[in-house]
mmCIF file of C-alpha atoms in Angstrom:
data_model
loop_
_atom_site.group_PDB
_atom_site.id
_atom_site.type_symbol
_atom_site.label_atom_id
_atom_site.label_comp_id
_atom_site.label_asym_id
_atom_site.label_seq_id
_atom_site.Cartn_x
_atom_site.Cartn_y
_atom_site.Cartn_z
ATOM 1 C CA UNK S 1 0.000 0.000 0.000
ATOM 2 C CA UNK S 2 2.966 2.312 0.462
ATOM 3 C CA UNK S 3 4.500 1.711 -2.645
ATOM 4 C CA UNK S 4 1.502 2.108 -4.201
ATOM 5 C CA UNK S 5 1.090 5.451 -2.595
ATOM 6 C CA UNK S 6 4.376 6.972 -3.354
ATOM 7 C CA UNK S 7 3.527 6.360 -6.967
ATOM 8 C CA UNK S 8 0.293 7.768 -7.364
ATOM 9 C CA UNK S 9 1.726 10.814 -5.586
ATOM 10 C CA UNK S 10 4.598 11.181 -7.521
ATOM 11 C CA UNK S 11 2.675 10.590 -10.831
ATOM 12 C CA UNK S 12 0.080 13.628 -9.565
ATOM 13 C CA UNK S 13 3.395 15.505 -8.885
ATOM 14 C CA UNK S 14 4.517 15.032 -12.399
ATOM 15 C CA UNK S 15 1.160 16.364 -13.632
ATOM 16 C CA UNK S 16 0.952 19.624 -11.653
ATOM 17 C CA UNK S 17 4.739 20.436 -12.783
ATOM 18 C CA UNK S 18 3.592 19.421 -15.926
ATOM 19 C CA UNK S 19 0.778 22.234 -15.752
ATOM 20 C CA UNK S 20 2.584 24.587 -13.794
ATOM 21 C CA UNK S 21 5.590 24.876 -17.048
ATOM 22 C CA UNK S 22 2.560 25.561 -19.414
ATOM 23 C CA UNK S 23 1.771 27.815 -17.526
ATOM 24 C CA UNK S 24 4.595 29.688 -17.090
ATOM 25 C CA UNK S 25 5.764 29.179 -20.552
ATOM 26 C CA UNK S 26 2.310 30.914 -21.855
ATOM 27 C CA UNK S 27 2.873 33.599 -19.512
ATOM 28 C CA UNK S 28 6.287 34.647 -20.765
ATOM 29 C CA UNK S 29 4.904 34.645 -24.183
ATOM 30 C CA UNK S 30 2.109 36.842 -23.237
ATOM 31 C CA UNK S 31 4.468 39.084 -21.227
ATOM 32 C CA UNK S 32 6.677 39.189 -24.440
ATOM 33 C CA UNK S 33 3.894 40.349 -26.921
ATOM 34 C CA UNK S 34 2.988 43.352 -24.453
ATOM 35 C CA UNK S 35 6.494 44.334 -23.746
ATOM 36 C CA UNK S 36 6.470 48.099 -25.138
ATOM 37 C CA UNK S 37 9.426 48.651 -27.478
ATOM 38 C CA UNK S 38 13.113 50.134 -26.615
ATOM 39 C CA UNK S 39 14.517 53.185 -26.651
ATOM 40 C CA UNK S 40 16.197 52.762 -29.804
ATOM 41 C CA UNK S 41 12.828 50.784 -31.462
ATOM 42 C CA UNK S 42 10.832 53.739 -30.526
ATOM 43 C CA UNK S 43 13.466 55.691 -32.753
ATOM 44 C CA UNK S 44 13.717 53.176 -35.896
ATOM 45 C CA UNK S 45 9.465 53.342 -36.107
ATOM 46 C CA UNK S 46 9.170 57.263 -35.595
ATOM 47 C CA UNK S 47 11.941 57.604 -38.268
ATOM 48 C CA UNK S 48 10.612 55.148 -40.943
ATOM 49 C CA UNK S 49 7.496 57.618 -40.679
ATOM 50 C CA UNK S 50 9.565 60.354 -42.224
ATOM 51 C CA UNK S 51 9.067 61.654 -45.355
ATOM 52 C CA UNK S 52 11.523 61.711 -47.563
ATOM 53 C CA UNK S 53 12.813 65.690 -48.697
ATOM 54 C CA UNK S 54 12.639 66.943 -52.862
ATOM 55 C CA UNK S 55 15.496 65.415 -53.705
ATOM 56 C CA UNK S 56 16.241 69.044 -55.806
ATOM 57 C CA UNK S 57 17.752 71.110 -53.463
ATOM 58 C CA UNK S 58 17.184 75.232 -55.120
ATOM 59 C CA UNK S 59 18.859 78.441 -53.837
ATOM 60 C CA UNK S 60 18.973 82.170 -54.893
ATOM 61 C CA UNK S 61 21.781 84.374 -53.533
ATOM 62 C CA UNK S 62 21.563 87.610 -52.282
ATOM 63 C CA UNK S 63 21.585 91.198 -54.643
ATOM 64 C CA UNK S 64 25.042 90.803 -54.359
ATOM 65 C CA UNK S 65 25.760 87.233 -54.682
ATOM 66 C CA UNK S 66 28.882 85.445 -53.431
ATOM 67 C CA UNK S 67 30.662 89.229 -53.299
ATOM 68 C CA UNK S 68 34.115 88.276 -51.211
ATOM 69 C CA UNK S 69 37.025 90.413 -51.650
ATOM 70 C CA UNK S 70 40.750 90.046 -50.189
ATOM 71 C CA UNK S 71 41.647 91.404 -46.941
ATOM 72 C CA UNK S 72 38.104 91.177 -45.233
ATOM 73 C CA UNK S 73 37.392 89.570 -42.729
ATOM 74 C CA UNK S 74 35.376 86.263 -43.598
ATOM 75 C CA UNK S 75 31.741 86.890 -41.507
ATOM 76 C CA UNK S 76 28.461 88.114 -42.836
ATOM 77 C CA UNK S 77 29.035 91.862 -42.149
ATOM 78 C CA UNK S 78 31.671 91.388 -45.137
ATOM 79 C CA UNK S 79 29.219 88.996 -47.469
ATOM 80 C CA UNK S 80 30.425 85.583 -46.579
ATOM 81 C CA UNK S 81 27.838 84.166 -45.221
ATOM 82 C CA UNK S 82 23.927 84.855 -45.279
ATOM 83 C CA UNK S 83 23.718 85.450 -48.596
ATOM 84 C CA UNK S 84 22.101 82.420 -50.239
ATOM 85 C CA UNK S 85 18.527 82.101 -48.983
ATOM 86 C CA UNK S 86 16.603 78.844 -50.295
ATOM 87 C CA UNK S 87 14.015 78.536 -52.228
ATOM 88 C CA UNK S 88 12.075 76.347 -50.023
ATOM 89 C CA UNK S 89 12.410 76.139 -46.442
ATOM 90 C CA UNK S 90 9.229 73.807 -45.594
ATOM 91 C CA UNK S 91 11.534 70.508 -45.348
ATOM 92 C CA UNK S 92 14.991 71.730 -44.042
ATOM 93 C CA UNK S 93 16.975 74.742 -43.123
ATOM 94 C CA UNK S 94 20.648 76.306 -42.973
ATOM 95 C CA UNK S 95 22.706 75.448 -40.189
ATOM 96 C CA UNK S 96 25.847 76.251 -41.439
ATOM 97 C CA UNK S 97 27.820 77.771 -44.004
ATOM 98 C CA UNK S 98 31.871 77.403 -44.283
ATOM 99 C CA UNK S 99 34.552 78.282 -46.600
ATOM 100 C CA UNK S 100 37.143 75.648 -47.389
ATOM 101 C CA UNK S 101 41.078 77.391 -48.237
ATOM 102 C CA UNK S 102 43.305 75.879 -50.753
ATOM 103 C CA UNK S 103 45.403 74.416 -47.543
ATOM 104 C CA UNK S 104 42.208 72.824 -46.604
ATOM 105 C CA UNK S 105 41.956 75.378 -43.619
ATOM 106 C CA UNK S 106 37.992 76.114 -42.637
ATOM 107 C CA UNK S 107 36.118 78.799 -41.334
ATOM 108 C CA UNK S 108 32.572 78.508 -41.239
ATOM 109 C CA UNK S 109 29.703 80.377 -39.664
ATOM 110 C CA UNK S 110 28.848 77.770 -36.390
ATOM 111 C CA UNK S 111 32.529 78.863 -35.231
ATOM 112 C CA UNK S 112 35.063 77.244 -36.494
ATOM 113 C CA UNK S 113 38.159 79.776 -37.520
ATOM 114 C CA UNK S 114 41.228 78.252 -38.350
ATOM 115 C CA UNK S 115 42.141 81.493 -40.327
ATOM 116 C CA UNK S 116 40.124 84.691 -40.569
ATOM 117 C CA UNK S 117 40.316 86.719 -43.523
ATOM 118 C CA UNK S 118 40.970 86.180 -47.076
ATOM 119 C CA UNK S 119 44.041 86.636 -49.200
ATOM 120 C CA UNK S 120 45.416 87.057 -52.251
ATOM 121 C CA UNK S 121 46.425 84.886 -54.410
ATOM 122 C CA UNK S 122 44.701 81.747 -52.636
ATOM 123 C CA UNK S 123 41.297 79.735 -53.809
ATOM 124 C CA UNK S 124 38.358 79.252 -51.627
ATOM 125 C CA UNK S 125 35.507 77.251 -51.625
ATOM 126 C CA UNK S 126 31.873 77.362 -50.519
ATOM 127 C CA UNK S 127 29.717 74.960 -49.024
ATOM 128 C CA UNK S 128 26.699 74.817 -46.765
ATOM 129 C CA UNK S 129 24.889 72.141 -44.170
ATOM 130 C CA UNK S 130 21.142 71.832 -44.156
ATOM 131 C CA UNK S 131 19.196 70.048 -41.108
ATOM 132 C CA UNK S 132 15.929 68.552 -42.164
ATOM 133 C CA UNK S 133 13.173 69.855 -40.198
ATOM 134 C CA UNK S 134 10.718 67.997 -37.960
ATOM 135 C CA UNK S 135 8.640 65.017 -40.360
ATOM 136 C CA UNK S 136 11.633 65.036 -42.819
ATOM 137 C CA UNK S 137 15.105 63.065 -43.720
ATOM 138 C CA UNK S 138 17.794 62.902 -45.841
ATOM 139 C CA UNK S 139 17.832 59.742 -47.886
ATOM 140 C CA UNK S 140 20.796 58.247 -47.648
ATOM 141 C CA UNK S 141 20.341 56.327 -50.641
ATOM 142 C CA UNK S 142 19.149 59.185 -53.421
ATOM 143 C CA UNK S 143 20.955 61.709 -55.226
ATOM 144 C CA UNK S 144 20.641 65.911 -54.954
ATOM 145 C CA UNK S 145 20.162 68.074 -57.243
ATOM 146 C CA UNK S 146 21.943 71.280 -56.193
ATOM 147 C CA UNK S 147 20.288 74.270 -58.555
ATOM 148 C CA UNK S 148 21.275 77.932 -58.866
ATOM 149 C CA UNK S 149 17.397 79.278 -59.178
ATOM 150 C CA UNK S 150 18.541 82.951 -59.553
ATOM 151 C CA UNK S 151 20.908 81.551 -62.847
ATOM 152 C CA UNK S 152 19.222 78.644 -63.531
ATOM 153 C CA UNK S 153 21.854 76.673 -63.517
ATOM 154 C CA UNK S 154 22.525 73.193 -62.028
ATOM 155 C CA UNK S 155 25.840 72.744 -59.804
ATOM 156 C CA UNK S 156 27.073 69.592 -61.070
ATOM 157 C CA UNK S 157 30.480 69.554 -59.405
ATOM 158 C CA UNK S 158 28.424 69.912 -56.036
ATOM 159 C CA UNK S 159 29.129 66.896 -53.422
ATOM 160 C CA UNK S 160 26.186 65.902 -51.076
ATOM 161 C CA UNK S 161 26.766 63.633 -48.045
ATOM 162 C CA UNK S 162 24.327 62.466 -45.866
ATOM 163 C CA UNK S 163 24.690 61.896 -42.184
ATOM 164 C CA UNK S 164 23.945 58.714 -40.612
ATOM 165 C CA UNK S 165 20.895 59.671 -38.937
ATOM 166 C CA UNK S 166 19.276 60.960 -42.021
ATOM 167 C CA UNK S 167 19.191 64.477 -40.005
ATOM 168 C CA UNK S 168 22.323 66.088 -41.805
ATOM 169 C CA UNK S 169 22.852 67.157 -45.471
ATOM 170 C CA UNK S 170 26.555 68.170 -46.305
ATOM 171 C CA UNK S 171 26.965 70.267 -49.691
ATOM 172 C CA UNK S 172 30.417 70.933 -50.615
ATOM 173 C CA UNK S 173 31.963 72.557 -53.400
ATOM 174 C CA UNK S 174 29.210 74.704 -54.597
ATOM 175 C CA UNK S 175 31.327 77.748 -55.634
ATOM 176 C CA UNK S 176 35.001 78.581 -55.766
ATOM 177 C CA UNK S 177 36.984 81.786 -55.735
ATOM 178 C CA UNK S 178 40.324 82.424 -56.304
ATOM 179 C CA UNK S 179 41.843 86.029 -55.686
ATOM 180 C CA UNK S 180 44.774 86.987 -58.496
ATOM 181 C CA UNK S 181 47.742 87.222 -56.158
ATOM 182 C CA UNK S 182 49.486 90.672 -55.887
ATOM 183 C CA UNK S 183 53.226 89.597 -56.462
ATOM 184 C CA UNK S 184 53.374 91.381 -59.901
ATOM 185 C CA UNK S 185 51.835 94.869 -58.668
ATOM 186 C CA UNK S 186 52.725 97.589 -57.061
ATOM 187 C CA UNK S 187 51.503 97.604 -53.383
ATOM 188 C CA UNK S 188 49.832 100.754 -51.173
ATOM 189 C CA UNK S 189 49.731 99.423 -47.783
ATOM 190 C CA UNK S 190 49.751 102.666 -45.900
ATOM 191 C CA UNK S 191 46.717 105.171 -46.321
ATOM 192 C CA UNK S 192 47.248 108.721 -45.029
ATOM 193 C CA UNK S 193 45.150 112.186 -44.533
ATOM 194 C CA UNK S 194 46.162 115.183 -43.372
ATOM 195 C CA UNK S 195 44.533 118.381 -41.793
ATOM 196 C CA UNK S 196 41.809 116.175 -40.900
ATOM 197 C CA UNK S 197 39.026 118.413 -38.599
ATOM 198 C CA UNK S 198 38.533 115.438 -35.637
ATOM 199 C CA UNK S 199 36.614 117.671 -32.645
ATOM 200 C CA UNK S 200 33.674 120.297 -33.064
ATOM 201 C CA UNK S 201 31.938 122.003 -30.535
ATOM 202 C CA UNK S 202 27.923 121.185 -29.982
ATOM 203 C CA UNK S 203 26.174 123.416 -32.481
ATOM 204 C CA UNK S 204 28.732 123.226 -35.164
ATOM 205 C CA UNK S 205 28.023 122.302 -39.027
ATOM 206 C CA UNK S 206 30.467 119.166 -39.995
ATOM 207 C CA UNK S 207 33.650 120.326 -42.232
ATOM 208 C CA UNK S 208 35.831 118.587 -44.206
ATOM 209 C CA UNK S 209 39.291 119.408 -44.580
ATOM 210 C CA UNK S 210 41.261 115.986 -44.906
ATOM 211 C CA UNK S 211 43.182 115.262 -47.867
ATOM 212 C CA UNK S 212 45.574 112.865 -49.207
ATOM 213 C CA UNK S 213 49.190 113.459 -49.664
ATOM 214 C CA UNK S 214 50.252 115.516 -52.578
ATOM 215 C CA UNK S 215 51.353 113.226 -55.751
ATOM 216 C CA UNK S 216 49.557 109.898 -54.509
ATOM 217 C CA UNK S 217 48.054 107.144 -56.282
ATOM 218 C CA UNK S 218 44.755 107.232 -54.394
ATOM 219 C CA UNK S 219 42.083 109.521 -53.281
ATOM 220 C CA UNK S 220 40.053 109.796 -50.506
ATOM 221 C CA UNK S 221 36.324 110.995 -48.790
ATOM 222 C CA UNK S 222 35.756 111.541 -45.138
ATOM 223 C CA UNK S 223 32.087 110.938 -43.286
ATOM 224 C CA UNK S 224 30.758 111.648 -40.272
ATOM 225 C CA UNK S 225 27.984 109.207 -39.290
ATOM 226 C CA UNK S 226 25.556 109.356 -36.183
ATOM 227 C CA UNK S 227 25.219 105.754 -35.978
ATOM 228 C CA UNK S 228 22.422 105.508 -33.011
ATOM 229 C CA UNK S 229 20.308 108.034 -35.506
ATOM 230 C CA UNK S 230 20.941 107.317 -38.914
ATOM 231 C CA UNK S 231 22.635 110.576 -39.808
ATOM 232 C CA UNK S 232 25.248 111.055 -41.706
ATOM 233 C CA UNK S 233 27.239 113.088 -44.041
ATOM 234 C CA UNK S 234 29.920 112.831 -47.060
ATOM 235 C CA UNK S 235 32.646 114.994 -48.058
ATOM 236 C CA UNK S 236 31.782 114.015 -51.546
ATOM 237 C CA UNK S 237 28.630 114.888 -53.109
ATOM 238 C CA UNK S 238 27.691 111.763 -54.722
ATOM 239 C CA UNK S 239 28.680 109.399 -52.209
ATOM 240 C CA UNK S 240 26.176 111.712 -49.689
ATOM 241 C CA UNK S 241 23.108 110.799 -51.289
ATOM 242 C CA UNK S 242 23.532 107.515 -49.599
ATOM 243 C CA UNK S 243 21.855 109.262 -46.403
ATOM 244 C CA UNK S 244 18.589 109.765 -46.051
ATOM 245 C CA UNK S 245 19.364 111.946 -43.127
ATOM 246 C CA UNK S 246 21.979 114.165 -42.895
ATOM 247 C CA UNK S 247 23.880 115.909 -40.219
ATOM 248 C CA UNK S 248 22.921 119.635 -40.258
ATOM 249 C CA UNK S 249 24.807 120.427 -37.073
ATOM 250 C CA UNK S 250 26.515 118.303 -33.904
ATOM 251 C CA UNK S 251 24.356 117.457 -31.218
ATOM 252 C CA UNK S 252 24.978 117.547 -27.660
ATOM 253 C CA UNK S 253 25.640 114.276 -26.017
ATOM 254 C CA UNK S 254 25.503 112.364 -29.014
ATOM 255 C CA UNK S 255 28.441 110.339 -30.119
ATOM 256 C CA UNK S 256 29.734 110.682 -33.685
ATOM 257 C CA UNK S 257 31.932 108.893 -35.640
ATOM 258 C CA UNK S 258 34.717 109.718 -38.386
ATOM 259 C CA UNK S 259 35.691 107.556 -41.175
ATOM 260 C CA UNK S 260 37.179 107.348 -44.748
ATOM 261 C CA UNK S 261 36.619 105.952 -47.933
ATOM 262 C CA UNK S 262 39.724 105.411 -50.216
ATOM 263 C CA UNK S 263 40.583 103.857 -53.326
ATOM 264 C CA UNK S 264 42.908 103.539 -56.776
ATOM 265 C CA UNK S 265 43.007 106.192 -58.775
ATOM 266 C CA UNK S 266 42.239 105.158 -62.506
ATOM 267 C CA UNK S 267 45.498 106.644 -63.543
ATOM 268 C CA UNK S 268 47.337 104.572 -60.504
ATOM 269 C CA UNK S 269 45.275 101.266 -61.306
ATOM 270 C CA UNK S 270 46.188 101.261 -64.937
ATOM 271 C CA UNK S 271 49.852 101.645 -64.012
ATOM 272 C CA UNK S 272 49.299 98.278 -61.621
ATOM 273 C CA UNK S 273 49.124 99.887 -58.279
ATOM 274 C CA UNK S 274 46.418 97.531 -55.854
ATOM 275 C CA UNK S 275 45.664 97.799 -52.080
ATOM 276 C CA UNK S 276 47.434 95.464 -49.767
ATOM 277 C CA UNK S 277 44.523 93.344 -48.361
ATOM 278 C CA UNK S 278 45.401 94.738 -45.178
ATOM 279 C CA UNK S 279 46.513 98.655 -45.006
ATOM 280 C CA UNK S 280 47.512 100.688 -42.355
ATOM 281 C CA UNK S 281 45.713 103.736 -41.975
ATOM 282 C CA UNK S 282 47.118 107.251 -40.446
ATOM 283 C CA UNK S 283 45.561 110.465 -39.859
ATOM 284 C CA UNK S 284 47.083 113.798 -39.030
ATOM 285 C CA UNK S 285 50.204 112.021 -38.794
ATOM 286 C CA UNK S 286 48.813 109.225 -36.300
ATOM 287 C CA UNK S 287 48.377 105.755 -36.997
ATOM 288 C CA UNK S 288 44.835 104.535 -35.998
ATOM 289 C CA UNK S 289 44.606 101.244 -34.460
ATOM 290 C CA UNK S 290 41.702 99.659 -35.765
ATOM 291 C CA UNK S 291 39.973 95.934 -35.964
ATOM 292 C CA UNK S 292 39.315 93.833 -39.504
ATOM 293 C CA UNK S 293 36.012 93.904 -38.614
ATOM 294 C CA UNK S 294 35.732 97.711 -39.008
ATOM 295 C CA UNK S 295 37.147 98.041 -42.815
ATOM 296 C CA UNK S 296 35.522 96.334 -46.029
ATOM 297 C CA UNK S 297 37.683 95.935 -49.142
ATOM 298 C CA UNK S 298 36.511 95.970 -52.626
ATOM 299 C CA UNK S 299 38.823 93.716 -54.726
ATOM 300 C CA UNK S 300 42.249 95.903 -53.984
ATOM 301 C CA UNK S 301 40.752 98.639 -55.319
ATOM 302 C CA UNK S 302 38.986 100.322 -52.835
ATOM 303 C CA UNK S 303 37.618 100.252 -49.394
ATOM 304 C CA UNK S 304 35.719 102.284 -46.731
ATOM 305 C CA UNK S 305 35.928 101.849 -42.808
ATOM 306 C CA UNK S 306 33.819 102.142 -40.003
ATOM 307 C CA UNK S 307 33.728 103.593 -36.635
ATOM 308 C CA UNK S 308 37.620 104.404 -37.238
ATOM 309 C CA UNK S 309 37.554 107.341 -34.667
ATOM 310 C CA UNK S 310 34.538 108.288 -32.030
ATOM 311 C CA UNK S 311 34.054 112.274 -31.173
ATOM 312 C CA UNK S 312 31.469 113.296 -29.049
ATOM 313 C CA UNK S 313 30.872 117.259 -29.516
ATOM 314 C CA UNK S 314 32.053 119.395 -26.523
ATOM 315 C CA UNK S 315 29.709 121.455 -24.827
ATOM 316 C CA UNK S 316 30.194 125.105 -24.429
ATOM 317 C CA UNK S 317 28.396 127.308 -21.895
ATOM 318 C CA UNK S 318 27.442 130.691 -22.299
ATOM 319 C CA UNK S 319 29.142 130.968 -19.283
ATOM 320 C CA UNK S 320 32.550 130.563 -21.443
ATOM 321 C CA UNK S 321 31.816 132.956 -23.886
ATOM 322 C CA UNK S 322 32.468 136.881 -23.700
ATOM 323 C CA UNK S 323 31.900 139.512 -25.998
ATOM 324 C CA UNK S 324 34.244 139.588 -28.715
ATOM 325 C CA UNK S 325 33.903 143.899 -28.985
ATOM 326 C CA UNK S 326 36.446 144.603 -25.837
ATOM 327 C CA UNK S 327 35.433 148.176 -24.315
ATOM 328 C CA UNK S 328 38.129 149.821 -22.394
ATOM 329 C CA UNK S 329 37.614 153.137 -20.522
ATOM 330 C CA UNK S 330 39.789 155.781 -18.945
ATOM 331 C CA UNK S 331 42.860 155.166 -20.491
ATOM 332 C CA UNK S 332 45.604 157.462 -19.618
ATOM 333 C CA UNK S 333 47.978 157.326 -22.457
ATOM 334 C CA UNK S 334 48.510 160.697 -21.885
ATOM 335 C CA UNK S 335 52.278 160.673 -21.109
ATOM 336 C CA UNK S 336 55.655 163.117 -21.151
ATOM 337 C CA UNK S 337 59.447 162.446 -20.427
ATOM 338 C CA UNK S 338 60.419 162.698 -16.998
ATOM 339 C CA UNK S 339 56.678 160.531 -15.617
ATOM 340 C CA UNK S 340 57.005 157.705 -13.691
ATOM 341 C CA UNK S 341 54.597 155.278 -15.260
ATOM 342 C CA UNK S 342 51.745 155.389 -12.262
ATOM 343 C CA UNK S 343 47.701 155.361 -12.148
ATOM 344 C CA UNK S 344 46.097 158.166 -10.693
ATOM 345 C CA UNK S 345 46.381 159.423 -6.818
ATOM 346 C CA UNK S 346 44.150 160.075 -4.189
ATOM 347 C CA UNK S 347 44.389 163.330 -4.071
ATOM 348 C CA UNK S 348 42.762 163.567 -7.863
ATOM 349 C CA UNK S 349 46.503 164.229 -9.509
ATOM 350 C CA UNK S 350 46.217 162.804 -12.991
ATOM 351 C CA UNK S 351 47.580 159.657 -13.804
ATOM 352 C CA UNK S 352 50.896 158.659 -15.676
ATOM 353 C CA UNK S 353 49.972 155.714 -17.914
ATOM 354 C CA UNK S 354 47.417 153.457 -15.716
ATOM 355 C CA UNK S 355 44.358 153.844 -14.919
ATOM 356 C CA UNK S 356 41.959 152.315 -17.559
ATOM 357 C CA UNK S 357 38.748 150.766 -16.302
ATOM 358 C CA UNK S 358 35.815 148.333 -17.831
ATOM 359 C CA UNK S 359 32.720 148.042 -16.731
ATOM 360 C CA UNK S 360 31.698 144.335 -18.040
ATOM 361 C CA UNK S 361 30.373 141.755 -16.015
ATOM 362 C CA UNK S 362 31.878 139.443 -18.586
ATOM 363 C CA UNK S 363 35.694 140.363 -18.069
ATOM 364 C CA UNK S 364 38.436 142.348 -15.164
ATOM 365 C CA UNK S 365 40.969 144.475 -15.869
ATOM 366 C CA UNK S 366 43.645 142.552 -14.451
ATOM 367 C CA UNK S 367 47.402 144.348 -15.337
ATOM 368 C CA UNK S 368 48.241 146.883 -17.377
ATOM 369 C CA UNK S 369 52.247 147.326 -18.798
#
């Protein structure tokens, strides 16, 4: 009866395990299928929702295009970047635009300097990044067509890569330069003007009276400008009607600044004088210390500063200021051999040579010799 026991107990055992696996088997299975998805799933399904961008990729530059000269500084106060606007920006946008030097050197617009201005006699080229916005990708896969819309030309030597999230979209080579180098000219690297009028008084009209030295192979025009108000004002006519407002007279408390335009004369250019791509400037003798931000070249031939040297007009009281007609009574020039030079006495005696009075409030008679 034991035996017979054990064995019916140990086949009932063998059932219940038998049941309890099933179980447990079924309910990992179950637990499986519910299991939400990983980090990195979550990111494979949202992307494979993306839409693919126009795989024709169309910009238009600027009025003045891709206008880079030597010596300026490489930002987009002097032109190199923010000058190509695209067509489209529904899908994607610019993050970043860089300039690639013959060395292979880059400076871009997200920061990256690893030189600073341009130079003669080197090549650069342009490229750009784009970022797809939120729905889009990249395609790893197809081909761009970069297009010139304002020429209407295609850019077949352009490069497009494609980052490996799809986010990315690397243009390269979409438009080289390369400045003639100045070895074979003849070189102005210093700019001078003399007799330059650098301080007024509040209430004064603006003068000009700089000029270049006598004999030399380029000419120049001064400005005033009132930066914080627009104003401004040209020594040369034509060059003035860039101002819709111009400075009639200094203003008290209101900072001004002076600066110069230069450039080669024809005569000078034909002979082969250029501008170094970075001059030194003086002024009444004094060299001006000044930043490559604050001077924009024009392909060695010209070039015009900004806020080169700050004046703000001194004020003058009417305190300071006393009649110029000087009225002087009394005066007792009346005088023979033998007087001793003296004003007059107490006792009503004439005087010898002093004595003269004035009766402004402006002025005192002080010494008289």
């Amino acid at each position: 009866m034991k035996k017979t026991s054990i064995k019916k107990t140990n086949q009932v055992l063998s059932v219940l395990l038998s049941s309890c696996m099933l179980l447990s088997a079924t309910t990992s299975a179950s637990a499986t299928t519910t299991e939400p998805l990983s980090d990195n799933r979550q990111t494979l399904a949202v992307q494979s929702q993306k839409t693919d961008v126009d795989t024709t990729i169309a910009f238009k530059p600027g009025w003045t295009g891709i206008d880079i000269s030597p010596g300026n500084k490489v930002d987009s106060n002097h032109r190199a970047y923010g000058e190509l606007t695209l067509d489209s920006d529904q899908q994607y946008e610019i993050i970043n635009e860089f300039w690639v030097r013959d060395d292979g050197k880059v400076n871009s617009s997200s920061g990256k300097h690893e030189y600073d201005i341009f130079e003669s006699g080197r090549s650069y080229t342009y490229g750009m990044e784009l970022k797809a916005k939120d729905g889009y990708k990249f395609n790893k896969t197809a081909k761009y067509l970069i297009r010139d819309s304002w020429s209407f030309e295609d850019i077949d030597d352009a490069i497009c890569t494609v980052s490996e999230d799809e986010s990315i979209l690397t243009i390269k080579n979409m438009h080289t330069t390369t400045f003639e180098s100045l070895d074979n000219y003849k070189v102005i690297d210093t700019i001078e003007v003399n007799n330059a009028t650098l301080t007024f008084n509040v209430g004064d009209t603006p003068k000009f009276t700089g000029t270049e030295p006598e004999d030399s192979k380029y000419g120049v025009v001064e400005y005033w400008r009132d930066n914080v108000n627009g104003e401004g004002i040209c020594s040369d006519p034509f060059f003035n009607q860039a101002f819709e407002k111009h400075i009639e007279k200094f203003k008290t408390g209101v900072n001004y600044t002076y600066d110069i335009g230069f450039g080669i004369k024809g005569d000078a250019w034909e002979e082969g004088y250029r501008l170094a791509d970075s001059v030194k400037i003086k002024i009444n003798g004094k060299d001006i210390d000044f930043s490559i931000e604050n001077i924009d070249y024009n392909c060695s031939y010209d070039a015009g500063t900004s806020n080169l040297i700050s004046m703000t007009p001194t004020e003058v009281t009417q305190d300071n200021k006393v009649d110029t007609n000087i009225k002087i009574t009394n005066t007792m020039l009346d005088i023979y051999p033998g007087n001793t030079p003296r004003g007059p006495l107490s006792n009503g005696t004439d005087a010898h040579g002093y004595g003269a009075k004035t009766n402004s409030e402006q002025y005192e008679l002080t010494d008289e010799f």
